[in-house]
């Protein structure tokens, strides 16, 4: 196999640079690692050698392979040592002026055919390349930590980057065992852009007093299948990283409402409560373990009221069947009796709006989120409105917990929790495709590998139904009057005519 790049330099000996050096050497390239601090080079060198030794001990690498890898990883004492390199990967501090200065110096040392790349996660590739004599030889090459385990890399073309350079970088990514995805030079590229919907919408839900951090995390793990709830994820990545990314993308898109930051993370960052690494974030940590609040107990209800289900409820037949299996006494009249628990299951609307529009007694009205098939979830989510009586709330909670499935009861919210977050994720992903930042296929690959979502965002939209997602967004915009929820043209058009969200025009 002919390597795309046989001589590679990595500038920056932190965790990212160290990881890239490791996989490049494993691919067979001669790798020079350079940092302005000599001790950092030695520390990174030792850490990579230790990783290879551990892999050998586990039987995942042979002694011969480890010996070969080690022989290909060298330390550079100065940038002049990098003169023969075909590829230079920068993984230093996220400051535009520092990066521009570095690449200007490198261009004077390297051959005209050398490819220069930045591992930036938030800066413009085009802006970094602006001062170069050969911007066509410059691109973004964005890896994710920990590099050996996170198997996706974004290949980003600046305005003047030659297509052949991106193709060569993609080939090299595959040789290193990674999956390349190609993106245009836009704020957040693919992964950080697509990830805006998850955490920012969860923060809005908390800021409206709808539910606490733990409840939202439980709902999104158990209903949708996310591996980590948004606040667990914030604690893992730490707000001194996450909040700045949120703000950067928002401002780079000139205050686009879909990416609006939240005062909650700003305040916590100011107070130093940034996450697991300091022992406290959205959760407190003891010996690295999050201290989770207990779930509210299921109420004891001696006299269960009859249940009436709105004829406009989403998945109404499924809901009636579920109630039957739970042993509820179901009313079948055109309107509920004076003592009935009234159930509604809206898409996007809040319970208050539904009660008013359908002329139901709000004191006896409770909502249930039926976007997702009940059999496919581990948790049911109910919502009250400001007038819901406590006995009706408790009756609904007890009824839906009869078979042992977890139940969360939240305050009134357009779109509950799951509908809001899923619709926001799908909408932002749709707009990435609308802007032609990347192909739908690369979007799905980048998000599933980079964010570990249970489904890619477009596949998620197809799974729950583009028309359903569209209805949620239209109704959220009605409830909140916020342009944040306006549907992307990509989603609106495909949802309206019944096309897959993966469908591209001929």
Coordinates of C-alpha atoms in Angstrom, one line a residue:
X1 CA 0.0 0.0 0.0
X2 CA 1.3 3.4 -0.9
X3 CA 0.8 5.9 1.9
X4 CA -0.9 9.2 1.1
X5 CA 1.8 10.9 3.3
X6 CA 5.0 9.0 4.2
X7 CA 6.6 11.9 6.2
X8 CA 4.3 13.7 8.7
X9 CA 4.8 16.3 11.3
X10 CA 2.6 17.0 14.3
X11 CA 2.9 20.4 16.0
X12 CA 1.5 20.4 19.5
X13 CA 2.2 17.7 22.0
X14 CA -1.0 17.8 23.9
X15 CA -3.6 15.0 24.0
X16 CA -4.8 15.7 20.5
X17 CA -1.4 16.0 18.9
X18 CA -0.2 12.9 20.7
X19 CA -3.2 10.9 19.5
X20 CA -2.8 12.0 15.9
X21 CA 1.0 11.1 16.1
X22 CA 0.1 7.7 17.4
X23 CA -2.3 6.7 14.6
X24 CA -0.1 8.2 11.9
X25 CA 2.9 6.1 13.1
X26 CA 0.7 3.1 13.3
X27 CA -0.3 3.6 9.6
X28 CA 3.3 3.5 8.6
X29 CA 4.3 7.1 8.3
X30 CA 7.5 8.6 9.7
X31 CA 6.2 11.0 12.3
X32 CA 8.0 14.0 13.8
X33 CA 6.4 15.5 16.9
X34 CA 7.2 19.1 17.7
X35 CA 6.3 21.5 20.5
X36 CA 7.8 24.7 21.7
X37 CA 8.2 23.0 25.1
X38 CA 10.8 20.2 24.8
X39 CA 9.5 18.5 28.0
X40 CA 6.1 18.2 26.4
X41 CA 7.5 16.3 23.4
X42 CA 9.2 13.8 25.7
X43 CA 6.1 13.4 27.8
X44 CA 3.9 12.8 24.7
X45 CA 6.6 10.4 23.3
X46 CA 6.5 8.4 26.6
X47 CA 2.7 8.3 26.7
X48 CA 2.4 7.0 23.2
X49 CA 5.0 4.3 23.8
X50 CA 3.2 3.3 27.0
X51 CA -0.1 2.9 25.0
X52 CA 1.6 0.6 22.5
X53 CA 3.2 -1.4 25.3
X54 CA -0.3 -1.9 26.9
X55 CA -1.8 -2.9 23.6
X56 CA 1.0 -5.5 23.2
X57 CA 0.3 -6.8 26.7
X58 CA -3.3 -7.3 25.8
X59 CA -2.4 -9.2 22.7
X60 CA -3.7 -6.5 20.3
X61 CA -0.3 -5.7 18.9
X62 CA 2.6 -7.9 18.2
X63 CA 6.1 -7.1 19.6
X64 CA 7.3 -6.6 16.0
X65 CA 4.5 -4.1 15.2
X66 CA 5.2 -2.2 18.4
X67 CA 8.9 -2.0 17.6
X68 CA 8.1 -0.7 14.1
X69 CA 5.7 1.9 15.5
X70 CA 8.2 3.2 18.0
X71 CA 10.9 3.5 15.4
X72 CA 8.7 5.8 13.3
X73 CA 7.9 8.3 16.1
X74 CA 10.6 10.9 16.6
X75 CA 10.9 14.2 18.4
X76 CA 11.9 17.4 16.6
X77 CA 14.1 19.9 18.2
X78 CA 13.1 22.8 15.9
X79 CA 10.7 23.5 13.1
X80 CA 13.6 23.3 10.7
X81 CA 13.6 19.5 11.4
X82 CA 10.2 19.3 9.6
X83 CA 11.5 20.6 6.2
X84 CA 11.1 17.3 4.4
X85 CA 7.6 16.6 5.7
X86 CA 4.8 16.1 3.2
X87 CA 2.1 16.8 5.7
X88 CA 2.1 19.1 8.8
X89 CA -0.8 18.8 11.3
X90 CA -1.2 21.7 13.7
X91 CA -2.9 20.9 17.1
X92 CA -2.1 24.0 19.2
X93 CA -4.1 26.6 21.1
X94 CA -7.3 27.9 19.5
X95 CA -6.1 31.4 18.7
X96 CA -6.4 32.7 15.2
X97 CA -3.3 35.0 15.3
X98 CA -1.1 32.2 16.8
X99 CA -2.1 29.7 14.1
X100 CA -1.7 32.2 11.3
X101 CA 1.8 33.1 12.5
X102 CA 2.8 29.4 12.8
X103 CA 1.6 28.5 9.3
X104 CA 3.3 31.6 7.8
X105 CA 6.6 30.4 9.3
X106 CA 6.1 26.8 8.2
X107 CA 5.5 27.8 4.6
X108 CA 9.0 29.3 4.5
X109 CA 10.5 26.0 5.6
X110 CA 8.5 23.4 3.7
X111 CA 8.5 22.3 0.1
X112 CA 5.8 24.0 -2.1
X113 CA 4.0 20.7 -2.5
X114 CA 3.6 20.1 1.3
X115 CA 0.1 20.1 2.7
X116 CA -0.6 22.1 5.8
X117 CA -3.7 21.4 8.0
X118 CA -5.2 22.7 11.1
X119 CA -7.0 20.6 13.7
X120 CA -9.2 23.6 14.7
X121 CA -12.6 22.9 16.0
X122 CA -14.0 26.4 16.0
X123 CA -12.0 28.8 13.8
X124 CA -12.4 29.4 10.1
X125 CA -10.1 27.4 7.9
X126 CA -10.3 30.2 5.3
X127 CA -9.3 32.8 7.8
X128 CA -6.3 30.8 9.0
X129 CA -5.1 30.4 5.4
X130 CA -5.7 34.0 4.4
X131 CA -2.0 35.0 5.0
X132 CA -0.5 32.0 3.2
X133 CA 1.1 32.1 -0.2
X134 CA -0.3 28.7 -1.1
X135 CA -3.8 28.6 0.5
X136 CA -4.7 25.9 -2.0
X137 CA -2.4 23.5 -0.1
X138 CA -4.2 24.2 3.2
X139 CA -7.2 22.5 4.8
X140 CA -8.9 21.6 8.1
X141 CA -8.3 18.2 9.5
X142 CA -10.5 17.9 12.6
X143 CA -10.0 14.9 14.9
X144 CA -11.8 14.2 18.1
X145 CA -10.4 13.1 21.5
X146 CA -9.4 10.5 22.3
X147 CA -8.1 10.2 18.7
X148 CA -7.3 6.5 18.6
X149 CA -10.9 5.7 19.7
X150 CA -12.9 8.4 18.0
X151 CA -12.9 7.1 14.5
X152 CA -14.1 10.1 12.6
X153 CA -12.2 13.0 11.1
X154 CA -13.6 16.1 9.4
X155 CA -11.8 17.1 6.2
X156 CA -12.6 20.8 5.7
X157 CA -12.0 22.7 2.5
X158 CA -11.3 26.4 2.8
X159 CA -12.4 28.7 0.0
X160 CA -9.2 28.2 -2.0
X161 CA -8.4 24.6 -1.0
X162 CA -7.8 22.3 -3.9
X163 CA -10.2 19.3 -4.1
X164 CA -7.2 16.9 -4.6
X165 CA -5.8 18.0 -1.2
X166 CA -9.0 17.0 0.5
X167 CA -9.1 13.7 -1.3
X168 CA -5.5 12.9 -0.3
X169 CA -6.3 13.8 3.3
X170 CA -9.4 11.5 3.2
X171 CA -7.3 8.7 1.8
X172 CA -4.8 9.2 4.6
X173 CA -7.5 9.2 7.2
X174 CA -8.7 5.7 6.0
X175 CA -5.1 4.5 6.1
X176 CA -5.0 5.5 9.8
X177 CA -8.1 3.5 10.4
X178 CA -10.5 6.5 10.6
X179 CA -13.6 7.5 8.6
X180 CA -13.3 10.8 6.8
X181 CA -16.2 13.1 6.2
X182 CA -15.9 16.2 4.0
X183 CA -17.3 19.5 5.0
X184 CA -17.4 23.1 3.8
X185 CA -15.7 25.8 6.0
X186 CA -18.6 26.9 8.2
X187 CA -18.9 27.5 11.9
X188 CA -18.8 24.1 13.8
X189 CA -18.2 22.2 10.6
X190 CA -20.4 19.1 10.9
X191 CA -20.2 17.5 14.4
X192 CA -20.1 20.6 16.6
X193 CA -22.7 22.3 14.4
X194 CA -25.1 19.3 14.4
X195 CA -24.6 18.9 18.2
X196 CA -26.1 22.3 18.9
X197 CA -29.7 21.0 19.3
X198 CA -29.1 18.5 22.1
X199 CA -27.7 20.6 24.9
X200 CA -29.1 24.0 24.0
X201 CA -32.7 22.8 23.9
X202 CA -32.3 20.9 27.1
X203 CA -31.0 24.1 28.8
X204 CA -34.1 26.0 27.5
X205 CA -36.3 23.3 29.0
X206 CA -34.6 23.7 32.4
X207 CA -34.7 27.5 32.2
X208 CA -38.5 27.3 31.8
X209 CA -38.8 25.4 35.0
X210 CA -40.2 22.3 33.3
X211 CA -38.0 19.7 34.9
X212 CA -34.6 19.4 36.6
X213 CA -31.3 18.3 35.2
X214 CA -31.6 14.6 36.3
X215 CA -35.2 14.2 35.0
X216 CA -34.3 15.6 31.6
X217 CA -31.3 13.3 31.4
X218 CA -33.4 10.3 32.4
X219 CA -36.0 11.1 29.8
X220 CA -33.6 11.5 26.9
X221 CA -31.7 8.3 27.8
X222 CA -34.7 6.2 28.4
X223 CA -37.2 7.5 25.8
X224 CA -34.8 8.1 22.9
X225 CA -31.7 6.0 23.7
X226 CA -29.0 8.6 24.1
X227 CA -26.0 7.1 25.9
X228 CA -25.6 10.2 28.1
X229 CA -28.1 12.8 29.0
X230 CA -27.3 16.4 27.9
X231 CA -26.2 17.5 31.4
X232 CA -24.1 14.3 31.9
X233 CA -22.5 15.2 28.6
X234 CA -21.9 18.8 29.7
X235 CA -20.2 17.6 32.9
X236 CA -18.0 15.2 30.9
X237 CA -16.8 17.7 28.3
X238 CA -16.8 20.6 30.9
X239 CA -18.4 24.0 30.5
X240 CA -15.0 25.8 30.1
X241 CA -15.0 24.0 26.7
X242 CA -18.7 23.5 25.9
X243 CA -19.9 27.0 26.7
X244 CA -17.3 28.7 24.5
X245 CA -18.2 26.4 21.6
X246 CA -21.9 27.3 22.0
X247 CA -21.1 31.0 22.1
X248 CA -18.6 30.8 19.2
X249 CA -21.1 29.1 16.8
X250 CA -23.9 31.4 17.8
X251 CA -21.9 34.6 17.1
X252 CA -20.2 33.2 14.0
X253 CA -23.7 32.6 12.6
X254 CA -24.6 36.2 13.5
X255 CA -26.9 35.4 16.4
X256 CA -29.0 32.7 14.6
X257 CA -31.7 31.8 17.1
X258 CA -31.3 28.1 16.6
X259 CA -27.9 28.2 18.3
X260 CA -28.8 30.7 21.1
X261 CA -26.6 30.2 24.3
X262 CA -28.2 30.1 27.8
X263 CA -27.5 32.0 30.9
X264 CA -27.3 28.8 32.9
X265 CA -24.0 27.7 31.5
X266 CA -22.6 31.2 31.5
X267 CA -23.4 31.5 35.2
X268 CA -21.9 28.1 36.1
X269 CA -18.8 28.8 34.1
X270 CA -18.3 32.1 36.0
X271 CA -18.7 30.2 39.3
X272 CA -16.2 27.5 38.3
X273 CA -18.8 24.8 38.5
X274 CA -17.8 23.4 35.1
X275 CA -18.1 19.6 35.4
X276 CA -16.8 16.3 36.5
X277 CA -13.1 17.3 36.4
X278 CA -13.6 19.7 39.3
X279 CA -16.0 17.5 41.2
X280 CA -19.1 19.5 40.6
X281 CA -21.1 20.5 37.5
X282 CA -24.8 19.8 37.0
X283 CA -24.1 16.9 39.3
X284 CA -21.8 16.6 42.3
X285 CA -19.2 13.8 42.1
X286 CA -17.7 11.6 44.8
X287 CA -14.7 9.6 43.7
X288 CA -15.7 10.4 40.1
X289 CA -19.2 9.1 40.5
X290 CA -22.2 11.4 39.9
X291 CA -24.5 11.7 42.9
X292 CA -27.9 11.4 41.4
X293 CA -31.1 12.5 43.1
X294 CA -33.6 9.7 43.7
X295 CA -36.6 9.5 41.4
X296 CA -39.9 10.6 42.9
X297 CA -41.9 7.7 44.4
X298 CA -45.0 6.4 42.6
X299 CA -48.1 7.8 44.3
X300 CA -50.5 5.5 46.1
X301 CA -54.0 6.0 44.7
X302 CA -56.8 4.1 46.2
X303 CA -59.6 5.2 43.9
X304 CA -58.5 5.4 40.3
X305 CA -60.8 7.7 38.3
X306 CA -62.1 6.7 34.8
X307 CA -60.0 7.8 31.9
X308 CA -61.1 9.7 28.8
X309 CA -58.8 10.2 25.8
X310 CA -58.9 13.1 23.4
X311 CA -59.9 12.1 19.9
X312 CA -57.0 14.3 18.7
X313 CA -54.4 12.4 20.6
X314 CA -51.3 11.3 18.8
X315 CA -51.2 7.4 18.5
X316 CA -54.7 7.4 20.0
X317 CA -55.3 3.7 19.2
X318 CA -52.0 2.8 20.7
X319 CA -52.8 4.8 23.8
X320 CA -56.2 3.2 24.2
X321 CA -54.6 -0.2 24.0
X322 CA -52.0 0.7 26.5
X323 CA -54.7 1.9 28.9
X324 CA -56.6 -1.3 28.5
X325 CA -53.5 -3.3 29.3
X326 CA -52.9 -1.2 32.4
X327 CA -56.5 -1.9 33.6
X328 CA -57.9 1.5 33.2
X329 CA -61.6 2.1 33.1
X330 CA -61.9 3.9 29.7
X331 CA -64.8 6.3 28.9
X332 CA -66.0 6.3 25.3
X333 CA -68.3 9.3 25.3
X334 CA -67.9 12.3 23.1
X335 CA -66.7 14.3 26.1
X336 CA -65.3 13.3 29.5
X337 CA -67.6 12.8 32.5
X338 CA -67.2 15.3 35.4
X339 CA -64.9 12.9 37.4
X340 CA -62.8 11.5 34.5
X341 CA -59.0 11.9 34.2
X342 CA -58.7 13.6 30.8
X343 CA -55.7 12.6 28.7
X344 CA -54.3 14.5 25.7
X345 CA -51.3 13.6 23.6
X346 CA -50.2 16.6 21.5
X347 CA -47.3 17.0 19.1
X348 CA -45.6 20.3 19.8
X349 CA -48.4 22.0 21.7
X350 CA -48.5 22.5 25.4
X351 CA -51.2 21.0 27.6
X352 CA -52.7 24.4 28.4
X353 CA -53.3 25.2 24.7
X354 CA -54.8 21.8 24.0
X355 CA -57.2 22.1 27.0
X356 CA -58.3 25.5 25.9
X357 CA -58.7 24.6 22.2
X358 CA -60.6 21.4 22.9
X359 CA -62.6 23.0 25.7
X360 CA -61.5 20.5 28.3
X361 CA -61.4 21.1 32.1
X362 CA -57.7 22.0 32.7
X363 CA -58.0 20.9 36.3
X364 CA -58.5 17.3 35.1
X365 CA -56.2 17.4 32.0
X366 CA -52.9 15.6 31.8
X367 CA -50.7 15.1 28.8
X368 CA -48.6 12.1 27.7
X369 CA -45.9 12.2 25.1
X370 CA -46.7 9.6 22.4
X371 CA -44.2 10.6 19.7
X372 CA -42.4 7.4 20.2
X373 CA -44.0 3.9 20.3
X374 CA -44.5 3.0 23.9
X375 CA -43.0 -0.5 23.4
X376 CA -39.7 1.1 22.1
X377 CA -39.2 3.2 25.3
X378 CA -38.1 2.6 28.9
X379 CA -39.9 5.6 30.3
X380 CA -43.3 7.4 29.9
X381 CA -43.5 11.1 30.3
X382 CA -46.5 13.0 31.5
X383 CA -47.1 16.7 31.7
X384 CA -49.5 18.8 33.8
X385 CA -50.7 22.3 33.2
X386 CA -50.8 25.1 35.8
X387 CA -54.4 24.1 36.8
X388 CA -54.0 20.3 37.0
X389 CA -55.2 19.0 40.4
X390 CA -52.8 17.0 42.4
X391 CA -55.1 14.1 42.6
X392 CA -55.4 13.9 38.8
X393 CA -51.6 14.2 38.5
X394 CA -51.1 11.4 41.0
X395 CA -53.7 9.2 39.4
X396 CA -52.1 9.5 36.0
X397 CA -48.6 8.8 37.5
X398 CA -49.8 5.7 39.3
X399 CA -51.8 4.4 36.4
X400 CA -48.9 4.6 33.9
X401 CA -46.5 3.1 36.4
X402 CA -48.7 0.0 37.0
X403 CA -46.6 -2.3 34.8
X404 CA -43.3 -1.2 36.4
X405 CA -42.2 1.1 33.6
X406 CA -40.6 4.4 34.8
X407 CA -42.7 7.5 34.7
X408 CA -41.6 11.1 34.8
X409 CA -44.1 13.9 35.4
X410 CA -43.0 17.3 34.2
X411 CA -44.6 20.8 34.1
X412 CA -46.3 22.1 31.0
X413 CA -44.1 22.4 28.0
X414 CA -44.7 22.7 24.3
X415 CA -43.4 19.4 23.0
X416 CA -42.7 17.9 26.4
X417 CA -38.9 17.1 26.5
X418 CA -38.3 14.4 23.8
X419 CA -40.3 16.1 21.1
X420 CA -38.5 19.4 21.6
X421 CA -35.0 18.0 21.6
X422 CA -35.5 15.5 18.8
X423 CA -37.2 18.1 16.6
X424 CA -34.4 20.6 17.2
X425 CA -31.7 18.0 16.4
X426 CA -33.5 17.0 13.2
X427 CA -34.1 20.6 12.1
X428 CA -30.5 21.7 12.6
X429 CA -29.3 18.7 10.7
X430 CA -31.7 19.4 7.9
X431 CA -30.4 22.9 7.6
X432 CA -26.8 21.7 7.4
X433 CA -27.9 19.8 4.3
X434 CA -29.9 22.8 3.1
X435 CA -26.7 24.9 3.3
X436 CA -24.8 22.1 1.4
X437 CA -22.2 22.0 4.2
X438 CA -21.9 18.3 3.6
X439 CA -23.7 15.4 2.1
X440 CA -26.6 13.7 4.1
X441 CA -24.5 10.5 4.2
X442 CA -21.4 12.3 5.6
X443 CA -23.7 14.1 8.1
X444 CA -25.1 10.8 9.4
X445 CA -21.6 9.2 9.6
X446 CA -20.1 12.2 11.4
X447 CA -22.8 12.4 14.0
X448 CA -23.1 8.7 14.8
X449 CA -19.3 8.4 15.1
X450 CA -18.6 11.8 16.6
X451 CA -21.6 12.2 19.0
X452 CA -22.7 8.6 19.5
X453 CA -26.3 9.3 18.9
X454 CA -28.6 6.3 18.8
X455 CA -29.4 7.2 15.2
X456 CA -28.1 9.8 12.8
X457 CA -30.2 13.0 13.0
X458 CA -31.7 12.5 9.5
X459 CA -32.4 8.8 10.2
X460 CA -33.9 9.9 13.5
X461 CA -36.3 12.3 11.6
X462 CA -37.2 9.5 9.2
X463 CA -37.8 7.1 12.0
X464 CA -40.2 9.3 14.0
X465 CA -41.7 10.7 10.8
X466 CA -40.7 13.9 9.0
X467 CA -44.4 15.1 9.1
X468 CA -44.5 14.5 12.8
X469 CA -41.3 16.4 13.4
X470 CA -42.6 19.2 11.1
X471 CA -45.8 19.4 13.1
X472 CA -43.9 19.6 16.4
X473 CA -41.8 22.5 15.1
X474 CA -44.7 24.4 13.6
X475 CA -46.6 24.0 16.9
X476 CA -43.6 24.9 19.1
X477 CA -43.2 28.1 17.1
X478 CA -46.9 28.9 17.7
X479 CA -46.5 28.2 21.5
X480 CA -43.3 30.2 22.0
X481 CA -43.3 32.7 19.1
X482 CA -39.6 32.0 18.7
X483 CA -37.9 31.9 15.3
X484 CA -35.6 29.2 16.8
X485 CA -38.3 26.6 15.9
X486 CA -38.9 27.6 12.3
X487 CA -38.5 24.5 10.1
X488 CA -35.6 24.3 7.7
X489 CA -36.7 24.3 4.1
X490 CA -35.0 20.9 3.7
X491 CA -37.3 19.4 6.4
X492 CA -40.4 21.4 5.4
X493 CA -40.3 20.4 1.7
X494 CA -39.5 16.8 2.3
X495 CA -41.9 16.5 5.1
X496 CA -44.7 18.1 3.1
X497 CA -44.3 15.7 0.1
X498 CA -43.4 12.5 2.0
X499 CA -39.7 12.2 1.1
X500 CA -36.9 10.8 3.1
X501 CA -34.7 13.4 4.8
X502 CA -31.8 11.7 3.1
X503 CA -33.2 12.5 -0.3
X504 CA -31.2 14.9 -2.5
X505 CA -32.3 16.6 -5.6
X506 CA -31.2 15.2 -9.0

